[in-house]
mmCIF file of C-alpha atoms in Angstrom:
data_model
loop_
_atom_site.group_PDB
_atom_site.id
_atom_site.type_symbol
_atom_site.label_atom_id
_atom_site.label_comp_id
_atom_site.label_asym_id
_atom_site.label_seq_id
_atom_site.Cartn_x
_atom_site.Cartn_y
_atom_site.Cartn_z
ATOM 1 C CA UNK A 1 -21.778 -27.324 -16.692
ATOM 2 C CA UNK A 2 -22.023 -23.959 -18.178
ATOM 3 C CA UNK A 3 -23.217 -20.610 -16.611
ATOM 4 C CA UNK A 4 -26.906 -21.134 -17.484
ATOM 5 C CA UNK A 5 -27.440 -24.216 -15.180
ATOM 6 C CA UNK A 6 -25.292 -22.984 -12.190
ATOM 7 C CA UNK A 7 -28.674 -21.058 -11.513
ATOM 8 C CA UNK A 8 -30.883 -24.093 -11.640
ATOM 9 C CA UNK A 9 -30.742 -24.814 -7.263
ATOM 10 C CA UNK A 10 -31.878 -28.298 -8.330
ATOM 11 C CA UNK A 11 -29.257 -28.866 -10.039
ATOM 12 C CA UNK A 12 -26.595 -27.182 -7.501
ATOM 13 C CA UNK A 13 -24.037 -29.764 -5.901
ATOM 14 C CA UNK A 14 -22.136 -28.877 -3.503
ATOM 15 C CA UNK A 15 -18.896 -28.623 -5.907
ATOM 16 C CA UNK A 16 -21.186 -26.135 -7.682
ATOM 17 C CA UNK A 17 -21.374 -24.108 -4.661
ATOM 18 C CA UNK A 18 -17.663 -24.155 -3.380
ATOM 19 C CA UNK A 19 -16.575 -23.069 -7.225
ATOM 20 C CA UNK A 20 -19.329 -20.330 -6.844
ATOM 21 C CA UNK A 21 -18.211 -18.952 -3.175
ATOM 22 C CA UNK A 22 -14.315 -19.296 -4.668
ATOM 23 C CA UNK A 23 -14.933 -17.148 -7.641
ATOM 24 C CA UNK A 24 -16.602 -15.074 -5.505
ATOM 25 C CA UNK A 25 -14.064 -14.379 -3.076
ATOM 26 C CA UNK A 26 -11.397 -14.293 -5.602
ATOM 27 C CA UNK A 27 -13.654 -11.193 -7.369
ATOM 28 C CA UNK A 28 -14.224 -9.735 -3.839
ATOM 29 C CA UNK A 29 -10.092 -9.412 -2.821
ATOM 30 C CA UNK A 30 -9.636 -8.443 -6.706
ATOM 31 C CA UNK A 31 -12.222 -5.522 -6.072
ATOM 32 C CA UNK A 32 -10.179 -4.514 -2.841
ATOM 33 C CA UNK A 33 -6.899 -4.667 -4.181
ATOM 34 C CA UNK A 34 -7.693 -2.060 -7.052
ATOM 35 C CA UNK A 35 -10.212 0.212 -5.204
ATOM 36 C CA UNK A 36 -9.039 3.602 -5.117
ATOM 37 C CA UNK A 37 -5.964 3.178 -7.764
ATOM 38 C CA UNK A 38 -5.495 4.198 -11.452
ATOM 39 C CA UNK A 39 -6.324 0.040 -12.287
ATOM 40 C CA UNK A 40 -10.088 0.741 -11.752
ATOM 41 C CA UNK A 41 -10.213 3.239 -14.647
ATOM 42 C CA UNK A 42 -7.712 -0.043 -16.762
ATOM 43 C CA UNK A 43 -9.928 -2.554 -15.187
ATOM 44 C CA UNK A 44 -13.294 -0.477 -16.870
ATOM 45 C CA UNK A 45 -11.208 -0.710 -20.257
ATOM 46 C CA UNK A 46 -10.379 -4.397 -20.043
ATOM 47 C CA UNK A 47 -14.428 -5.123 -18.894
ATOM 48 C CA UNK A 48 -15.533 -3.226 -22.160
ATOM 49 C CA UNK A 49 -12.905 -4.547 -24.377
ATOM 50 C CA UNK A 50 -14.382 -7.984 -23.787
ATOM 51 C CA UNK A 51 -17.603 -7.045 -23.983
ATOM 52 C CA UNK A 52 -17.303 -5.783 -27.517
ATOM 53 C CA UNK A 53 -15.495 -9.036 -28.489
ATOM 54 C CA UNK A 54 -18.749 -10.825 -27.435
ATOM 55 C CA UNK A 55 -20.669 -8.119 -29.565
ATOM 56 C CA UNK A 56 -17.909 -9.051 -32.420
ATOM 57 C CA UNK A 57 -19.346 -12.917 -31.836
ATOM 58 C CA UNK A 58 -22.932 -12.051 -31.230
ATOM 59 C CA UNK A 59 -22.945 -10.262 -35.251
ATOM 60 C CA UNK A 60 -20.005 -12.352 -36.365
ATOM 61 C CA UNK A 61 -18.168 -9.497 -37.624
ATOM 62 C CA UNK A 62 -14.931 -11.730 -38.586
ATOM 63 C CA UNK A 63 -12.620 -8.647 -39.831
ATOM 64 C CA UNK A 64 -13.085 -7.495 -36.122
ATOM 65 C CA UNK A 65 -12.435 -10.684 -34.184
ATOM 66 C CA UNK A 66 -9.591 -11.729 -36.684
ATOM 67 C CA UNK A 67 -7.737 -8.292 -35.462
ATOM 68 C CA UNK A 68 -8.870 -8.902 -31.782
ATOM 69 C CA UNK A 69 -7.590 -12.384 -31.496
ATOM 70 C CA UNK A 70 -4.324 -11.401 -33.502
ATOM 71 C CA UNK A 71 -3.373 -8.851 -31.101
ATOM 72 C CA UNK A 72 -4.494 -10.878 -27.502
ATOM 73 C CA UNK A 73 -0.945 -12.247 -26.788
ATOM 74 C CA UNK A 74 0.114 -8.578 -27.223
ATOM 75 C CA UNK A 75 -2.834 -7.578 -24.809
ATOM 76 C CA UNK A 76 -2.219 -10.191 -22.417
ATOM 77 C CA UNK A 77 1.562 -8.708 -21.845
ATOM 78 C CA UNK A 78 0.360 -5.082 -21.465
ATOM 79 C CA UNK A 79 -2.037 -5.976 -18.789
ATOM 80 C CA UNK A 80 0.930 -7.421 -17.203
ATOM 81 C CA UNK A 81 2.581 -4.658 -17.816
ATOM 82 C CA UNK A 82 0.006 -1.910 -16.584
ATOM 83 C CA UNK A 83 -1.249 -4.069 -13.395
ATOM 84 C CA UNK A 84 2.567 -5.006 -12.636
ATOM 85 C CA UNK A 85 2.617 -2.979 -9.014
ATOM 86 C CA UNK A 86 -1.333 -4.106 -8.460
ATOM 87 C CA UNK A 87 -0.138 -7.995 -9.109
ATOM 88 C CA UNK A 88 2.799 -7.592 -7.330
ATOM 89 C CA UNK A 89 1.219 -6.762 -4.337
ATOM 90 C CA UNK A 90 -1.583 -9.377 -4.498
ATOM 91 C CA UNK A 91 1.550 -11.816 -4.513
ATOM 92 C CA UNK A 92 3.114 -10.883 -1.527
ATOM 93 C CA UNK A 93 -0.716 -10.775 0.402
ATOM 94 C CA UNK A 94 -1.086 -14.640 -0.585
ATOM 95 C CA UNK A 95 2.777 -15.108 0.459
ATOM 96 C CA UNK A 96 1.569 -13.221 3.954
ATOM 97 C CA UNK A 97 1.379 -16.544 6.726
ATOM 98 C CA UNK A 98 -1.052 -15.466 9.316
ATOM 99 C CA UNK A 99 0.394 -17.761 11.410
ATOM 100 C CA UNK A 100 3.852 -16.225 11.566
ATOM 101 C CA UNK A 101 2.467 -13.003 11.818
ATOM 102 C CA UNK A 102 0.457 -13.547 15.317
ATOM 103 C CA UNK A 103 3.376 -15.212 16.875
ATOM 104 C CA UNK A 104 6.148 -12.932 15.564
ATOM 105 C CA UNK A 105 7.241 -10.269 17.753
ATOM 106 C CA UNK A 106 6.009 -6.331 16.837
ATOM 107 C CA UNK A 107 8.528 -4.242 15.380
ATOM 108 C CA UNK A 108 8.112 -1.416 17.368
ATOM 109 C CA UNK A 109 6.612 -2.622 20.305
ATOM 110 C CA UNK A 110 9.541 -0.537 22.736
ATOM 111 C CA UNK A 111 10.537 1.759 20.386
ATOM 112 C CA UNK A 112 7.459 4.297 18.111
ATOM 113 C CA UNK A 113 7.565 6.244 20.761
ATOM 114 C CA UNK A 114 11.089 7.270 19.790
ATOM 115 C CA UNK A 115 9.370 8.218 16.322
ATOM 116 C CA UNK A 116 6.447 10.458 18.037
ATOM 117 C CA UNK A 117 9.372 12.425 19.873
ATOM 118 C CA UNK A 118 11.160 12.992 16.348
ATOM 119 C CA UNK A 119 8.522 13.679 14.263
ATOM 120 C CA UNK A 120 7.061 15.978 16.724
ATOM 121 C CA UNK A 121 10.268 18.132 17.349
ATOM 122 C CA UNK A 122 10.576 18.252 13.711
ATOM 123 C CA UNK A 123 7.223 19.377 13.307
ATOM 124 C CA UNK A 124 7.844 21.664 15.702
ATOM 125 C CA UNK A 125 11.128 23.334 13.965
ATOM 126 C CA UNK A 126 9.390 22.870 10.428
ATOM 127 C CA UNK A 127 11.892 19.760 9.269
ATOM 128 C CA UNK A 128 10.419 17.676 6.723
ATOM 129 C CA UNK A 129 11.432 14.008 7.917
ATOM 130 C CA UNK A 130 9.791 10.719 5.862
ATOM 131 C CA UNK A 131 10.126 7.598 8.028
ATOM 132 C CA UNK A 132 9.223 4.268 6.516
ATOM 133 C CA UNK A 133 8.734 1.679 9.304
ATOM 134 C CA UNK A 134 8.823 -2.123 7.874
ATOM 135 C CA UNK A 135 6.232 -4.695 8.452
ATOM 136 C CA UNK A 136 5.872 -8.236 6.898
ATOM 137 C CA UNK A 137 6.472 -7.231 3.551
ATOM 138 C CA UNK A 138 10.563 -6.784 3.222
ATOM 139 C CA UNK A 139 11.801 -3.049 1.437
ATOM 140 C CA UNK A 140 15.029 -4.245 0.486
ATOM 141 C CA UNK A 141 15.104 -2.816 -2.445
ATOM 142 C CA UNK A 142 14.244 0.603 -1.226
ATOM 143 C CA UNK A 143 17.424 -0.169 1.278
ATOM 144 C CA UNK A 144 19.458 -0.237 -1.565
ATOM 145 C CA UNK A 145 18.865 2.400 -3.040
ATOM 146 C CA UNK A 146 19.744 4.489 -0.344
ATOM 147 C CA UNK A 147 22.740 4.938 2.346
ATOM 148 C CA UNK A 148 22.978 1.579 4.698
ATOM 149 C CA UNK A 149 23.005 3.017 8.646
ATOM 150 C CA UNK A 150 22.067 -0.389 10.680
ATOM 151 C CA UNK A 151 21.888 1.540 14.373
ATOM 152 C CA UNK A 152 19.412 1.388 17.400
ATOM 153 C CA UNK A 153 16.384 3.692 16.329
ATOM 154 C CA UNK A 154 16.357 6.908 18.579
ATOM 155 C CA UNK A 155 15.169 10.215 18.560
ATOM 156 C CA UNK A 156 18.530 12.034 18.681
ATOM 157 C CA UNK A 157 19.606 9.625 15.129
ATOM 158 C CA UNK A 158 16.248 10.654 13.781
ATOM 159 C CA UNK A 159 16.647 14.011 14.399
ATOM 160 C CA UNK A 160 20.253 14.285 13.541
ATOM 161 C CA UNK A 161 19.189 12.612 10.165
ATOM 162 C CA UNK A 162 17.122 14.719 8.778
ATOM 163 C CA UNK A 163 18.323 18.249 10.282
ATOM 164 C CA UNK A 164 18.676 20.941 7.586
ATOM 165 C CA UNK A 165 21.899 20.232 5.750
ATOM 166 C CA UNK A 166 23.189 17.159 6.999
ATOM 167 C CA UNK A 167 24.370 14.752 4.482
ATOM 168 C CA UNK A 168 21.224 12.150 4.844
ATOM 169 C CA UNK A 169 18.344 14.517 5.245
ATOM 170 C CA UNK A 170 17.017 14.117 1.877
ATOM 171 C CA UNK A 171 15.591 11.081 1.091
ATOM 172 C CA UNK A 172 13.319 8.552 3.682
ATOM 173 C CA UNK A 173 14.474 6.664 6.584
ATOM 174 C CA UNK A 174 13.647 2.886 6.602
ATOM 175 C CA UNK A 175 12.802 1.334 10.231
ATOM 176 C CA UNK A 176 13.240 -2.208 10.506
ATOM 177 C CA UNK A 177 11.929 -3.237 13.779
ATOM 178 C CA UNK A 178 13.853 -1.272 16.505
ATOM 179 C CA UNK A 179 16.835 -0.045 14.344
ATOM 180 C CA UNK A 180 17.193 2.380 11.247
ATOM 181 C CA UNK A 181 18.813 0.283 8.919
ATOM 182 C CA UNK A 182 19.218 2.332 5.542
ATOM 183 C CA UNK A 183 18.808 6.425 5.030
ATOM 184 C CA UNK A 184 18.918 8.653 2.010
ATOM 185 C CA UNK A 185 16.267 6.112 0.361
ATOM 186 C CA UNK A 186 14.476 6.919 -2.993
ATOM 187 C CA UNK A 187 11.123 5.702 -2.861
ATOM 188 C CA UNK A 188 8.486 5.479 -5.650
ATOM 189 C CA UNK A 189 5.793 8.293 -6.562
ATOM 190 C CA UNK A 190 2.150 7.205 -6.673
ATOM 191 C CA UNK A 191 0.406 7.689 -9.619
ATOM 192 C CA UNK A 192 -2.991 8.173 -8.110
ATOM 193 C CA UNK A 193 -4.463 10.937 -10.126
ATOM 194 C CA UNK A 194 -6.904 12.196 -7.479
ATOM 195 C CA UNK A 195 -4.993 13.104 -4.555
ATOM 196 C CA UNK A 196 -4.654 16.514 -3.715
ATOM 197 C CA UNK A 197 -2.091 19.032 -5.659
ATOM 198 C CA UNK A 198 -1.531 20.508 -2.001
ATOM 199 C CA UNK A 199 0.563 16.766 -1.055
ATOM 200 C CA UNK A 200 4.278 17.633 -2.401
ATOM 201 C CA UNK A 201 7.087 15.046 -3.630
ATOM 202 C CA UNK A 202 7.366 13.558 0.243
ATOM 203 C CA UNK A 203 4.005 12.747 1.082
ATOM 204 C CA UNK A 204 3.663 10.908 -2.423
ATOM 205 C CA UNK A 205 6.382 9.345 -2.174
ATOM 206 C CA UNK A 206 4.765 7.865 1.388
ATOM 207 C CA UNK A 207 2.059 6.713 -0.859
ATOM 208 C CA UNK A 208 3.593 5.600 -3.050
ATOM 209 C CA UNK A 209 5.800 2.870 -1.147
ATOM 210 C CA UNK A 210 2.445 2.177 1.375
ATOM 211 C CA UNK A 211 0.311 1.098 -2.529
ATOM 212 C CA UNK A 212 3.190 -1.180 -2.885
ATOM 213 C CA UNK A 213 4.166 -2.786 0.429
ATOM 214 C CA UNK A 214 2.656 -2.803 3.895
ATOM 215 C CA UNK A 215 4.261 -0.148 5.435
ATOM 216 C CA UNK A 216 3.522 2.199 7.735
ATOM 217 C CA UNK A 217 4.928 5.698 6.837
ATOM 218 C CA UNK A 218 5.236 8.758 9.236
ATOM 219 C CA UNK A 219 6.165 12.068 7.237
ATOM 220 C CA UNK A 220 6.573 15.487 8.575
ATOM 221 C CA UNK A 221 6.018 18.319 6.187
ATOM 222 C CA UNK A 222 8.509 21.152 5.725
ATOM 223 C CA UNK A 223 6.413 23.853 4.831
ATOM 224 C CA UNK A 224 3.335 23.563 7.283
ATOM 225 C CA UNK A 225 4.960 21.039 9.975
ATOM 226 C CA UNK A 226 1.869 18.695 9.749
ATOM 227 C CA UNK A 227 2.150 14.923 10.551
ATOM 228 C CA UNK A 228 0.861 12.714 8.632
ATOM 229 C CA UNK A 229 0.712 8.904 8.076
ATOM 230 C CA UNK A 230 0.388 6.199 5.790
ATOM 231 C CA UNK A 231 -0.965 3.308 5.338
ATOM 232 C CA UNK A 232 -2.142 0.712 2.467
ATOM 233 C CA UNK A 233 -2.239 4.365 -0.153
ATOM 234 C CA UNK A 234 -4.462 6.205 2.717
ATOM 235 C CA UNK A 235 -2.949 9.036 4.180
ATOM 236 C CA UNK A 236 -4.156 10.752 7.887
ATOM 237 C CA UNK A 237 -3.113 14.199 8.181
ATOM 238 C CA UNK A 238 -3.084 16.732 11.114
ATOM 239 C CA UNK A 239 -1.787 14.226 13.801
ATOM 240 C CA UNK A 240 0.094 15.527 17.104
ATOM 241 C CA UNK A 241 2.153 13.967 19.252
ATOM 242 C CA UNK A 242 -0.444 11.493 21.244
ATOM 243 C CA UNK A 243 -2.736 11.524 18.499
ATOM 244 C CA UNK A 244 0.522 10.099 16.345
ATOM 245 C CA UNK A 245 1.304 7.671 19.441
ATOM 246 C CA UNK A 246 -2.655 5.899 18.888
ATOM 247 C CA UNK A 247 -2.469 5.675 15.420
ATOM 248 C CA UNK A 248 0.795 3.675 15.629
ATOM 249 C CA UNK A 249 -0.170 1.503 18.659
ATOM 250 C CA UNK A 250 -3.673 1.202 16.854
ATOM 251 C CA UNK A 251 -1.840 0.132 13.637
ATOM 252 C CA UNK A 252 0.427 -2.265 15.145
ATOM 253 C CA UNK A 253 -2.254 -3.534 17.619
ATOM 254 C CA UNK A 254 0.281 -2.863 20.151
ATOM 255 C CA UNK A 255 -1.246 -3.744 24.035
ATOM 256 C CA UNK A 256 -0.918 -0.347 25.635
ATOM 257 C CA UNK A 257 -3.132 -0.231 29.037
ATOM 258 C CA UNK A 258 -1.647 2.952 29.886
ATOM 259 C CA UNK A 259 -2.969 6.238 28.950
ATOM 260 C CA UNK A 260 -1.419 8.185 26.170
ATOM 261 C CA UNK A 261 1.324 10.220 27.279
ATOM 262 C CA UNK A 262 0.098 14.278 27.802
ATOM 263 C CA UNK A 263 1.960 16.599 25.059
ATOM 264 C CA UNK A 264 4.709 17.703 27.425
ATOM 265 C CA UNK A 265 6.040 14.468 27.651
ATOM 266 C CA UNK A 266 6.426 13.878 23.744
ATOM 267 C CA UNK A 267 7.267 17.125 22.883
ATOM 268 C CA UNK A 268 11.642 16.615 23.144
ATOM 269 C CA UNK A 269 11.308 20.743 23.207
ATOM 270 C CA UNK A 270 9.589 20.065 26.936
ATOM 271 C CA UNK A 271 12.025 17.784 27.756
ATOM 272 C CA UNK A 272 15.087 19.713 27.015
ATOM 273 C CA UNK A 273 16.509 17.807 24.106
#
């Protein structure tokens, strides 16, 4: 059945349908996984690059298709190539069991709020800090890269980390459930042409790892002290200490009753520390 007589409804059969709701979806998730990246602007070139193949066809310039068809393996490998961290991710969503995921225990259910306290004294003493808190999707090889800690999470580690000349502070911390488990980590820039030129190394590097993996990234900027997180490439900016509490608990879908805790009980400054 070819594409003309899908659109005859007499003709529809219910196989006809499911194939046209599946191509569907698959084109709807394909459109969400590259919204907002550089592989919209590669995505335009691949759509126009087959259209003037069919234009090749439609005048039967031969020359023209002989060179196009020569060089599709080649083509085939460089969108590969260019769509390698866009693929890669779509992967790991299909890997993602939903059913694992509702059952398995949150991995910072008892223990953000240790995060809000450190990112919000470091705010507070202008201490850049990049915190990289692990969710389904493992960062193992962002572990590696960097110095292996494996020790509770808690403020005074956080803070200790990434004070002003101590041996760890440059680089991101990697949270894995309710310990730190590597330090020093390199993570990778985004590419994303349009953000801002005002976002320095840090806060794309918390891009960065968030358009690859499902992270959540909290990052503290040295020159301003502004909090910030990320998540899935989108950053939120200008976040205090309960505002920063929400977004996590909002983020993890944590159960929290209770009322957010008042600035002078996430401030450590308050509390003496």
């Amino acid at each position: 059945m070819n594409l003309i007589e899908l659109f005859h409804l007499d003709r529809l059969t219910w196989s006809s349908a499911i194939d046209i709701l599946i191509v569907s979806i698959l084109i709807y998730h394909v459109l969400l996984l590259i919204r907002g990246t550089r592989a919209v602007q590669m995505a335009l070139g691949v759509g126009f690059l087959v259209l003037f193949y069919y234009v090749t066809l439609w005048f039967n310039l031969e020359t023209v298709q002989w060179i196009m068809t020569t060089i599709l393996p080649y083509f085939v490998v460089g969108i590969i190539v260019l769509f390698a961290a866009e693929i890669r991710r779509a992967l790991a969503n299909i890997g993602k069991n939903p059913l694992l995921r509702k059952f398995s225990p949150n991995p910072v259910m008892g223990a953000y709020d240790e995060i809000v306290l450190a990112a919000t004294a470091l705010s507070t003493q202008r201490v850049g800090a990049l915190i990289v808190i692990e969710r389904e999707m493992g960062l193992k090889n962002y572990m590696e890269s960097g110095v292996a800690v494996d020790a509770a999470l808690s403020y005074d580690l956080l803070v200790s980390i990434f004070s002003p000349g101590a041996p760890l502070h440059d680089g991101a911390v990697i949270v894995q459930k309710d310990r730190i488990t590597a330090a020093a980590c390199f993570l990778p820039l985004t590419l994303n042409p349009s953000l801002s030129k005002k976002l320095g190394t840090r806060h794309r590097a918390a891009i960065g790892v968030t358009e690859e993996s499902d992270a959540v990234v909290v990052v503290v900027s040295e020159e301003t002290g502004i909090i910030s997180t990320v998540v899935g490439g989108d950053i939120q900016r200008n976040l205090d200490g309960p505002s920063l509490r929400q977004h996590l608990a909002s983020i993890f879908a944590v159960a929290d009753s209770a009322p957010a805790a008042p600035a002078s009980q996430l401030s450590p400054v308050a509390e003496g520390k």
